[in-house]
Structure formats: C-alpha cells, structure tokens
Amino acid sequence: MIKKKVFILLFVFFLATFSFYFLEAKTENELNIYSGRKSFLIEPLIDEFKKNNKNIKVNIVTGKSDEFIERLKLEGKNTKADILLTTDVARLTRAKNNNLFKKISSKILKNNIPSKYRSKDDDWFGLSVRARPIIYSKDRIKINELKSYEDLAGEKWRGRVCMRSSNNVYNQSLIAFMIINLGEKKTKKWLDNLVKNFARKPYGGDRDQIKAIASGQCDITVANTYYLANMLTSKNLKDQEAAKKVSIFWPNQDDFGVHINLSGAGVIKNSKNTNNAILFLEFLSSKKAQQIYTKKINEYSIRTGVIPSETVKEFGKFNADNSNLGEIGKKIKSAIYLASKYNWK
Ligand code: FE
C-alpha cells in the first residue's frame, strides 16, 4: 500500500516537473514577428523555416510598418516582438533612429548580404531588392524617346505622367534617391516640372498607374517591377491585359543606375528570443529562402547567383543604384518636405 502511494507521489512529482519543463520550453521557444509585409508573402518563408526548426513557435502580426514603430516605442521593454520586417529602407532607418534595433554580429548574415544592402552598424539587414524603373505605354511611346528619371520632367511629357501619391514611401525614397544623385537644387527643379507633367491627381497604388497607362489616361509612370510581374501572371484577365500594354525602361544606365529599395528586417532591442530571431534572419538570407522571394513574390535577390522568376527574367538585366541604401533613409525627411513644397500630393 505504502509502496503504491510512493509510486503515485513519484509519478505526480515527475508529471509536474516534466509538464512544467514542457510548458516553460513551450513559452520560451518562440519567435514573434511584427511584419509590415502581408502575411501571404511571409507565410511560405515561415513554413520553410519551420521544416528545420520544428521546436520554434513562430507568431506573426501583420500591419503597417510605421504603426509597428510607434507600437514598439510604447511597448519598450515589455514588447513581445523579436523582429520587425518592413518593405522599404526608409522604415528600417526610421526604426534604427528610434533606437529599436539591436546590433547583431552574424558571419552568415555578413557573408550572404552584400554590405550595400545592410546597415553599417549591423542593426538592419536587406532581404530582397525591389527595382523602381520607368514603365511606359508600348503603343504611344518608342523606347528611343526615353532617357532618364530627370527626363520625366521634360516638357514633352506635359500631361502624360501618372504617379501615385508622395505620401507613399516608395516615391519618398525615389525623391531621396534624386536628392542624393542630383543635389537638392536640381531635385527641386525636377520636382517642380515633374508635377506639372502629371496627367491627373495622384491616385491609387503602383498597379493603378499601370492600369491608367493601359486605359489611355497617361503614357508613363515609375513603379516597382514586382507589381507588373504579378499583373502579368495574375488570374485576373483584366490585370493581365493591362500589364501587356506596358513595358519597362531601365533609366540612367550610364550614370547613377535604377532606383532600388529593400525589404528587410532588424532584431528588436528588447527581444526575448534573440537567438531565434538571428536564426530566422539567417534563414531569410539563405539561397533557399531567396528563391522563395524571387519565385513567389517576383522580387530580386540580395544574393548574386539567385536567378529571378521567369517573368522577371523577361524584364532584362540592368544597372542598379550601387550606393549603400541606408543613405536613402537619411534623406527621407528632405524628400517629404520637397514633395509637399512642390505640390506632389
Ligand atoms: Fe509594394
């Protein structure tokens, strides 16, 4: 009888200890992601990560990067977030300037990501490249009429340019890129004339500019290539038809190259799962993950040797901006100021 009681006691003790250990392990081995990228873009990557990291529970919250930055500032030490993923370098710089990121020393990240695609202070890392070239009407523009971003401000384009709002960070980064390459004085002139060339008030996203060209509202725009690639491969036949009416022009091939931006991430300063966060970032920079970025999302890889998707391959090769992209983040404030000064709504 006594033996039986001892056995039960031991069993209960063992169960309690084990389940405590198990629960502890369960709550500790997490990875919490704040993602400015939509979840359908990130989920294939998380699924692949989980294959080799079954013990890590990955939680993802999606939303707007700027709101996450505000939230992280408020949450401070109490935050559960380990990683912030964003779709552009301006937000990475903003998070960095708000002291939200932790410095990470990882040989894998350094080897996989060229230095121009990561922070000089090792606190944010580019994970995919997005190009923002000129997109034009195949019917109404001949390729030899096209030159450069500067040329879009020329008088021959009066009433022919469609642009999305300058409230959008992609165009803020484009203006910052122009400030870096032309200087402020020339960029002011460029903005002043470019806005005069607008065919309509800025409206909609990148896809809407392409659709506006297809429907004849305007002839030319600047947009990210993955939008065009996604339209060309879309199940929506109207989108597909619109996309077929435009073509890509790679501007500034002999000087400062095509404006590019980065999606990227940083590890949160108050992260409680830093090792998991580093592991995930290292995975995102791997060849396997990079192939998901190019194939599923139609972006360009940060790595050489990872080929673009079939659709993107058709767009051809180009010379891209070769400077450290962190510089763009530093000019965003001036870009926003100039956009409003010259009435780019
Ligand atoms: Fe986008």
CSV table of C-alpha atoms and ligand atoms in Angstrom, one decimal, residues 37-38 41 87 130 132 164 168 170 206-207 224 226-227 299, ligand 1:
chain,number,residue,atom,x,y,z
A,37,ARG,CA,4.8,42.7,-45.2
A,38,LYS,CA,1.5,41.0,-45.9
A,41,LEU,CA,4.2,36.9,-48.7
A,87,THR,CA,9.1,46.6,-47.2
A,130,ARG,CA,12.9,45.9,-55.5
A,132,ARG,CA,11.6,51.1,-59.4
A,164,ARG,CA,1.0,57.6,-57.1
A,168,ASN,CA,3.7,56.7,-50.2
A,170,TYR,CA,8.2,54.3,-52.5
A,206,ASP,CA,1.6,51.2,-58.4
A,207,ARG,CA,-0.8,48.8,-60.1
A,224,ASN,CA,8.1,48.7,-58.8
A,226,TYR,CA,7.0,43.1,-59.0
A,227,TYR,CA,3.6,44.8,-59.4
A,299,GLU,CA,11.4,40.4,-56.3
B,1,FE,FE,4.7,47.1,-52.7
